[in-house]
Short mmCIF file of C-alpha atoms in Angstrom, two decimals:
data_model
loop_
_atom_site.label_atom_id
_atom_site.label_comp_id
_atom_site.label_asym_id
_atom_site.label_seq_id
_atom_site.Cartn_x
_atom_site.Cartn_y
_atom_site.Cartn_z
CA UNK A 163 0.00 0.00 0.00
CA UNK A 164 1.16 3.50 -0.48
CA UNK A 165 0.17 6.78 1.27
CA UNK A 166 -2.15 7.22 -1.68
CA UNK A 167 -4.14 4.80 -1.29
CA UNK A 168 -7.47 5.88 1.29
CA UNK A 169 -10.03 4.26 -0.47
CA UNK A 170 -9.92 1.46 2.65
CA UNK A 171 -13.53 0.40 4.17
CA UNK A 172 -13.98 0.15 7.94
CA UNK A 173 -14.14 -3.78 9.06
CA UNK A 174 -17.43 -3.80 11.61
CA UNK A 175 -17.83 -7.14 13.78
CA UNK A 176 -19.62 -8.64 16.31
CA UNK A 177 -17.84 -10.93 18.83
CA UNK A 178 -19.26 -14.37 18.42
CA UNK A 179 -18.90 -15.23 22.77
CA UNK A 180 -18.86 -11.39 24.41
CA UNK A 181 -21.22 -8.11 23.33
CA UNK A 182 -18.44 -6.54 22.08
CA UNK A 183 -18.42 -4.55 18.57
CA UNK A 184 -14.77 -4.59 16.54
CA UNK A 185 -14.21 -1.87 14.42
CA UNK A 186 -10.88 -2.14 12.01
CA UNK A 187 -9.45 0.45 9.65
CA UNK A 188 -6.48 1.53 8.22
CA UNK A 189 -5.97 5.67 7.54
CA UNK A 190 -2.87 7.30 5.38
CA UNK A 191 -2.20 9.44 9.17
CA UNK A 192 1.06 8.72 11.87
CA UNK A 193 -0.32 7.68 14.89
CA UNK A 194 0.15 11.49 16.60
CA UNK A 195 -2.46 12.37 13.86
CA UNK A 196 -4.81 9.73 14.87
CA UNK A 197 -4.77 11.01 18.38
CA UNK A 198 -5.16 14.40 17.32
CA UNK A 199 -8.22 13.63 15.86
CA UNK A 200 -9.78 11.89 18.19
CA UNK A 201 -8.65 14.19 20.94
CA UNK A 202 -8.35 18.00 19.74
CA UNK A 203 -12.54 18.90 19.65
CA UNK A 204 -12.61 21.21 16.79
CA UNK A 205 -11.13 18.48 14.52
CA UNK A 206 -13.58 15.96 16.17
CA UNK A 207 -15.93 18.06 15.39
CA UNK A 208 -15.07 18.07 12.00
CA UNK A 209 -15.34 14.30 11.01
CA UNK A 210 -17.23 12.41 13.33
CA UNK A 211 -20.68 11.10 12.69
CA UNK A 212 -22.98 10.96 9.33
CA UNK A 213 -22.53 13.48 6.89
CA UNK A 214 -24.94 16.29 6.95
CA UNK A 215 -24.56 16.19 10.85
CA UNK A 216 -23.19 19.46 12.56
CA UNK A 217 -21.41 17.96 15.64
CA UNK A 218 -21.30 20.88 18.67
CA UNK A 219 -18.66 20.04 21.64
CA UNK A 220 -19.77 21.03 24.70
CA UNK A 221 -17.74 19.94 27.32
CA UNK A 222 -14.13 18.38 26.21
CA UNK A 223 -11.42 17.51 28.52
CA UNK A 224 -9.28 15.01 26.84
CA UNK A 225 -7.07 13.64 29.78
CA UNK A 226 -7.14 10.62 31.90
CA UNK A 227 -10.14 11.43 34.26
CA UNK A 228 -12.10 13.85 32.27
CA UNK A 229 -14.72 13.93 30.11
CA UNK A 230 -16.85 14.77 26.86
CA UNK A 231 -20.34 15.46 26.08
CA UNK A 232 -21.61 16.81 22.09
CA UNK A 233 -24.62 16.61 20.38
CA UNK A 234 -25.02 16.02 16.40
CA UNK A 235 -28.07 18.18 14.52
CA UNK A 236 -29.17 17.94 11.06
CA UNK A 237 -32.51 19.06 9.70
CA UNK A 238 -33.70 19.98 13.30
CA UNK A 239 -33.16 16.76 15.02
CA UNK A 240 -30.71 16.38 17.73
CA UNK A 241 -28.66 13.51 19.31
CA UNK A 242 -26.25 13.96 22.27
CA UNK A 243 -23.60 11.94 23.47
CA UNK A 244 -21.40 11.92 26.53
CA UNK A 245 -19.03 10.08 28.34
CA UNK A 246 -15.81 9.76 30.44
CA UNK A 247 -12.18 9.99 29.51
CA UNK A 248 -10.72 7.19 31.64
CA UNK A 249 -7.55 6.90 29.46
CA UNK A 250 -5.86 9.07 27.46
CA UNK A 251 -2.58 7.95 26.07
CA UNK A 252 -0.89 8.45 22.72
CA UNK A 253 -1.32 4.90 21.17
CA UNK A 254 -4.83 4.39 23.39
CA UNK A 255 -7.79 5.75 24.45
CA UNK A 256 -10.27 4.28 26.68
CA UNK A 257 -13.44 6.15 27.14
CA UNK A 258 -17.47 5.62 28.18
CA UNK A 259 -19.73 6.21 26.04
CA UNK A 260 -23.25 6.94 26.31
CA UNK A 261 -26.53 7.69 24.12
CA UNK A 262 -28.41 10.58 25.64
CA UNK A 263 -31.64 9.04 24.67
CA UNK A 264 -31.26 6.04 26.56
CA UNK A 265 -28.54 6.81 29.36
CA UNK A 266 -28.65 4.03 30.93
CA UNK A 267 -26.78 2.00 28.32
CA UNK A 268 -23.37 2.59 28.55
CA UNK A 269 -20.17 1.17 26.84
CA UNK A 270 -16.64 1.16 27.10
CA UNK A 271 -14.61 2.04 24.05
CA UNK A 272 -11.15 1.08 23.61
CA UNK A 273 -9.16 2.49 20.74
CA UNK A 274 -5.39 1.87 19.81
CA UNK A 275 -3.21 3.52 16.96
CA UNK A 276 -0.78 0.92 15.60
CA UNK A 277 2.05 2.45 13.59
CA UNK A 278 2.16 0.55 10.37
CA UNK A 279 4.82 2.52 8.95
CA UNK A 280 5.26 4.41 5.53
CA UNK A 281 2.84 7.04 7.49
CA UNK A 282 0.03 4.50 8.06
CA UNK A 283 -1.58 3.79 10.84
CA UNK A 284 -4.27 1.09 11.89
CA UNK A 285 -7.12 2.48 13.97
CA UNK A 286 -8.55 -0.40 15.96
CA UNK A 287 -11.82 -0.06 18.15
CA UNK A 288 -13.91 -1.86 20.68
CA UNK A 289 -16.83 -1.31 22.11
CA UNK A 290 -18.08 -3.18 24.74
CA UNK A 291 -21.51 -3.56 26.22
CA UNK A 292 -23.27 -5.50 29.36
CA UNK A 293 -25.60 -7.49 26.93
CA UNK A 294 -25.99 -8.98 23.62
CA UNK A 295 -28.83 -7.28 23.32
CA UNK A 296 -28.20 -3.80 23.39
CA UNK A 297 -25.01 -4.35 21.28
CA UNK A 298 -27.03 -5.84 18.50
CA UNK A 299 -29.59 -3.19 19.20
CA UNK A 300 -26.35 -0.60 18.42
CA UNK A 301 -25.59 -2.74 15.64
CA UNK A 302 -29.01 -2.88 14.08
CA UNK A 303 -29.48 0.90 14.16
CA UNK A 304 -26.86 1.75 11.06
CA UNK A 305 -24.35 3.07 13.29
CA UNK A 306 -22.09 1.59 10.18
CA UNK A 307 -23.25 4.08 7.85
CA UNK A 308 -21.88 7.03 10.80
CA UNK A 309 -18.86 5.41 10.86
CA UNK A 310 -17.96 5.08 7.59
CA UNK A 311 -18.95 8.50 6.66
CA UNK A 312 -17.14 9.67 9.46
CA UNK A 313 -13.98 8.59 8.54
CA UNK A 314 -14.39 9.03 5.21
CA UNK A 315 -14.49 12.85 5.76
CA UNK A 316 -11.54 12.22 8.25
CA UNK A 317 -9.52 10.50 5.24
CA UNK A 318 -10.51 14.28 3.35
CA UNK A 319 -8.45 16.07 6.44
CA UNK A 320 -6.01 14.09 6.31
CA UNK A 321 -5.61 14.92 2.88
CA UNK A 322 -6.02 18.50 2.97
CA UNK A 323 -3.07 18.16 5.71
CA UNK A 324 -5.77 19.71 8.65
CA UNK A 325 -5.11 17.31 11.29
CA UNK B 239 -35.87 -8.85 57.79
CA UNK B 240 -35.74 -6.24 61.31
CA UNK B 241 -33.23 -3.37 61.39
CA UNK B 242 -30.96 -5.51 63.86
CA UNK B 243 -30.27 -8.41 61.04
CA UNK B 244 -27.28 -7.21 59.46
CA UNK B 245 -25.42 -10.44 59.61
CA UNK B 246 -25.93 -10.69 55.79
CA UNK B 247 -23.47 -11.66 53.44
CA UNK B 248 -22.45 -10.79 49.98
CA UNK B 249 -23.94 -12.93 46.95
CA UNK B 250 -20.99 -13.11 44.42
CA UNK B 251 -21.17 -14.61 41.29
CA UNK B 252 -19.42 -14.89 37.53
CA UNK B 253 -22.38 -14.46 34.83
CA UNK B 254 -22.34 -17.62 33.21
CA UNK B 255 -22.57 -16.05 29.62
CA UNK B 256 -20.75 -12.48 30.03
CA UNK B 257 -17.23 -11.73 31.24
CA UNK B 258 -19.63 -9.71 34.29
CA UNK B 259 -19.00 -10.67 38.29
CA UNK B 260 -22.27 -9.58 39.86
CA UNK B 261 -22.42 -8.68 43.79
CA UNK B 262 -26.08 -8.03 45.43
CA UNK B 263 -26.13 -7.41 49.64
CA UNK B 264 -28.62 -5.92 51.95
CA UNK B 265 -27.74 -3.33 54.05
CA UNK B 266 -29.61 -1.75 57.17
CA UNK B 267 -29.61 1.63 55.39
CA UNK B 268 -31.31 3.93 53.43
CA UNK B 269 -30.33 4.65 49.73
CA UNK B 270 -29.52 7.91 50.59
CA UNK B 271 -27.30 6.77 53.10
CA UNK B 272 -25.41 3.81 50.61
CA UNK B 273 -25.06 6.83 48.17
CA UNK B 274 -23.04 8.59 50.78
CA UNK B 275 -21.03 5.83 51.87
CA UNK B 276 -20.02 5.58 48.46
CA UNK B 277 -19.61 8.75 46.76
CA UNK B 278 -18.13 10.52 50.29
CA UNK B 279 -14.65 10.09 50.23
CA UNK B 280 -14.02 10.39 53.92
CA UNK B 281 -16.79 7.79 54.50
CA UNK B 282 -15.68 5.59 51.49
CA UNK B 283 -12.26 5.43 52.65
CA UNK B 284 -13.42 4.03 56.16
CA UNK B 285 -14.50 1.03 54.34
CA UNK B 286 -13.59 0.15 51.66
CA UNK B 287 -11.04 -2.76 51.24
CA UNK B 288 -10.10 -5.67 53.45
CA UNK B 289 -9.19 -5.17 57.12
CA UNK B 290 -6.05 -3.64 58.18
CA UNK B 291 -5.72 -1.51 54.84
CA UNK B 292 -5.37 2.12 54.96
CA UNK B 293 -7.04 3.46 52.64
CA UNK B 294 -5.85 7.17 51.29
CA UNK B 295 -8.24 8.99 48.62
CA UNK B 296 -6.12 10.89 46.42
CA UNK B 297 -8.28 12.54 43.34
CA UNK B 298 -12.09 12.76 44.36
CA UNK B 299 -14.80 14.29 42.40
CA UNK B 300 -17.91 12.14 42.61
CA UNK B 301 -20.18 13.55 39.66
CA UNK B 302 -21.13 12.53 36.71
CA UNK B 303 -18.11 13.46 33.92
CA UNK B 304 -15.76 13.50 37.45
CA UNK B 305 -13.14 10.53 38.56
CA UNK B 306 -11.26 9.51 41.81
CA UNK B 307 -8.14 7.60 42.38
CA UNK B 308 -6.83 6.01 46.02
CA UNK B 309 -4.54 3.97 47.32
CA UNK B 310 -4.70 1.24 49.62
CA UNK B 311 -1.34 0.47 52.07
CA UNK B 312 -0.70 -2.42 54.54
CA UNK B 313 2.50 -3.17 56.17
CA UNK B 314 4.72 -1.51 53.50
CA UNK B 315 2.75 -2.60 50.73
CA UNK B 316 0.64 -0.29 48.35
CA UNK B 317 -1.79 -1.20 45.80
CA UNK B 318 -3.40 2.01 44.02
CA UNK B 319 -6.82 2.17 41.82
CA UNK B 320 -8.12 4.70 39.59
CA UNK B 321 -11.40 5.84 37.60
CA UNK B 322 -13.97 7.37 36.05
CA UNK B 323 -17.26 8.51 37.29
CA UNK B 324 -19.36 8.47 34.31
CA UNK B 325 -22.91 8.35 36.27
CA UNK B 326 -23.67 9.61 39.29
CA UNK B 327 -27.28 9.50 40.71
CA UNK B 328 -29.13 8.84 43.86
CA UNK B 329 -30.04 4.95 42.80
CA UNK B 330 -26.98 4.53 40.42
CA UNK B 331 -23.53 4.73 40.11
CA UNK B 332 -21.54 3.61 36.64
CA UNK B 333 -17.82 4.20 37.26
CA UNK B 334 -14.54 2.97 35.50
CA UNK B 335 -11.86 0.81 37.53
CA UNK B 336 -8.54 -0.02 36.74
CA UNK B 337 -6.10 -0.93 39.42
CA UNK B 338 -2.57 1.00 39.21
CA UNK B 339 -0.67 -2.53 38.80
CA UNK B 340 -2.74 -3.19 35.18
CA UNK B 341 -3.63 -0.26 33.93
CA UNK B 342 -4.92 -2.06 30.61
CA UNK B 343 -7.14 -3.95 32.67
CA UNK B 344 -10.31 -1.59 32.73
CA UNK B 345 -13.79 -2.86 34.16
CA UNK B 346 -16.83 -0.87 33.85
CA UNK B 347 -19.00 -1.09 37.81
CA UNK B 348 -22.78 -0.29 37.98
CA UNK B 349 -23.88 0.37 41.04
CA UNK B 350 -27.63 0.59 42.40
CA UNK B 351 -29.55 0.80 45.60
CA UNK B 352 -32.87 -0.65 45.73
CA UNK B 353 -34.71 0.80 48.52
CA UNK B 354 -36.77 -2.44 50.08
CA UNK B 355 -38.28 -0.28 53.09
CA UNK B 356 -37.97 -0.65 56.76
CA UNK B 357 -34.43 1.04 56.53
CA UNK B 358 -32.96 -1.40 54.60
CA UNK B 359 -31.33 -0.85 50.88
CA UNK B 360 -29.83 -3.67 48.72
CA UNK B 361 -26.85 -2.77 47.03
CA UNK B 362 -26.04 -4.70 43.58
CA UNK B 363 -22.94 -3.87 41.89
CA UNK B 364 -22.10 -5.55 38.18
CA UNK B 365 -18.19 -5.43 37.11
CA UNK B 366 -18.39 -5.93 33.51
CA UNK B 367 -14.78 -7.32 32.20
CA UNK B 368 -13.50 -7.10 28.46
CA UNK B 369 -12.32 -10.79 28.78
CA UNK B 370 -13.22 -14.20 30.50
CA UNK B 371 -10.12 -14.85 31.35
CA UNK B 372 -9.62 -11.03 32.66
CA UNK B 373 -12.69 -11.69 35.32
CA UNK B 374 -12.11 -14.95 36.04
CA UNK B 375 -8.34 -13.97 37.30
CA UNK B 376 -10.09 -10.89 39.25
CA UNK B 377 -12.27 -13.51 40.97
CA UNK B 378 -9.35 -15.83 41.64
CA UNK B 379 -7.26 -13.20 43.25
CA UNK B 380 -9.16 -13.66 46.75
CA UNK B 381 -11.34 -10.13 46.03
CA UNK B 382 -13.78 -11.49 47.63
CA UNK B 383 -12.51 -10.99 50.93
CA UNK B 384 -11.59 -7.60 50.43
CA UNK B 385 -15.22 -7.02 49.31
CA UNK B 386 -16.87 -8.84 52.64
CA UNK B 387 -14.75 -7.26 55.31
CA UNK B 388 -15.01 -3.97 53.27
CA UNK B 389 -19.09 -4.14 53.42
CA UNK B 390 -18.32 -5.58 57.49
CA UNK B 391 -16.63 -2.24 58.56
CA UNK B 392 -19.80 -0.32 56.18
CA UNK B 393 -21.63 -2.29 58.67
CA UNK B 394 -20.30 -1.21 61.70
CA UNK B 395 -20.30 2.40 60.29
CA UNK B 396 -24.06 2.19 59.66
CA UNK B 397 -24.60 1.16 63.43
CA UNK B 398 -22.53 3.76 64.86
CA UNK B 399 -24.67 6.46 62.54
CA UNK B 400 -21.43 7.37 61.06
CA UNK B 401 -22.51 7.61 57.93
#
């Protein structure tokens, strides 16, 4: 692969024993860019979620023990997210995460940067969740389509050298 | 059940299908009064842990988005733990834990208090684990003593209308 080549799709699984989604994907980014997005809120705010979505931070404190909260509008509906920071490191982040609409499910999100070298970098994620329901719930909603949108328009930053 | 029965002990079991340890107790208390013990440090740091540990709090901010951290010390030896608070309500905490000696090792804790009248509150506490193996080595490590003489001394607090 060369840096050149972006076009990559996001791998989304299920674990077949624990309710635990895998996400996989590789990004033309070093690992400190990687971090950077996930971690500085105006560039958050400029690739996460669907497109069409206007994503407003508004609470960000991306260290070990803080915590996040946005919400994501498009054609007057709203959706808002929060969670806890409970590591922040440069290769890993682990972090709650929570749907406002239904607070009481919560997950825990693990994401590592792997340095694949020639400025590549694999972007792995878990999330895991207390039952197989509400992880195939998550799964059933087209949370793919987000995510692949999302870091499609994260692959165009990357590209226009913003991150 | 009368106010006086508080010989109870803890119900601790390994969810036969998730990588979750659940923990459900009675206590002679109110909700209101298990929500202290739990979210005041001074009072959480009187019992919390097996006997003979003292227990220092050293980052404390019990709301939702906050986190804590404390160590525990006994006869030279020092074993420190650290979190999140992602949730904090009356009937319900949801909290990160990691202790200092894994840091990779991250379980996500619900806590709730179910008030069943009379003055007595039954705590239930779920430790959801990203692995099997990862919960099953938590439960071998003897925490279960730690968690009975830790609710003993909670107890004893209760009685004395410490808390």
């Amino acid at each position: 692969m060369t840096n050149n080549d972006t076009t990559t799709t996001t791998r989304i699984e299920a674990d077949s024993t624990l309710p635990i989604i895998r996400m996989s994907r590789e990004f033309a980014a070093t690992p400190e860019q990687l971090f950077r997005a996930h971690t500085d809120p105006e560039l958050f705010a400029r690739w996460v979620g669907p497109d069409g979505m206007d994503i407003t931070v508004d609470v960000w404190d991306a260290r070990s023990g803080g915590s996040w909260r946005y919400h994501a509008g498009r054609e007057g509906e709203e959706y808002g997210f929060h969670g806890s920071f409970h590591e922040v490191r440069p290769d890993r982040l682990v972090q709650t995460f929570s749907y406002d609409g239904e607070p009481d499910g919560v997950a825990l999100e693990t994401l590592t940067f792997t340095d694949l070298g020639n400025g590549r970098t694999r972007l792995e994620a878990q999330s895991l969740c207390d039952t197989f329901e509400g992880r195939d719930a998550w799964l059933a909603s087209g949370m793919e389509v987000g995510v692949e949108q999302g870091y499609a328009k994260l692959d165009r930053l990357l590209e226009d050298h913003a991150v």
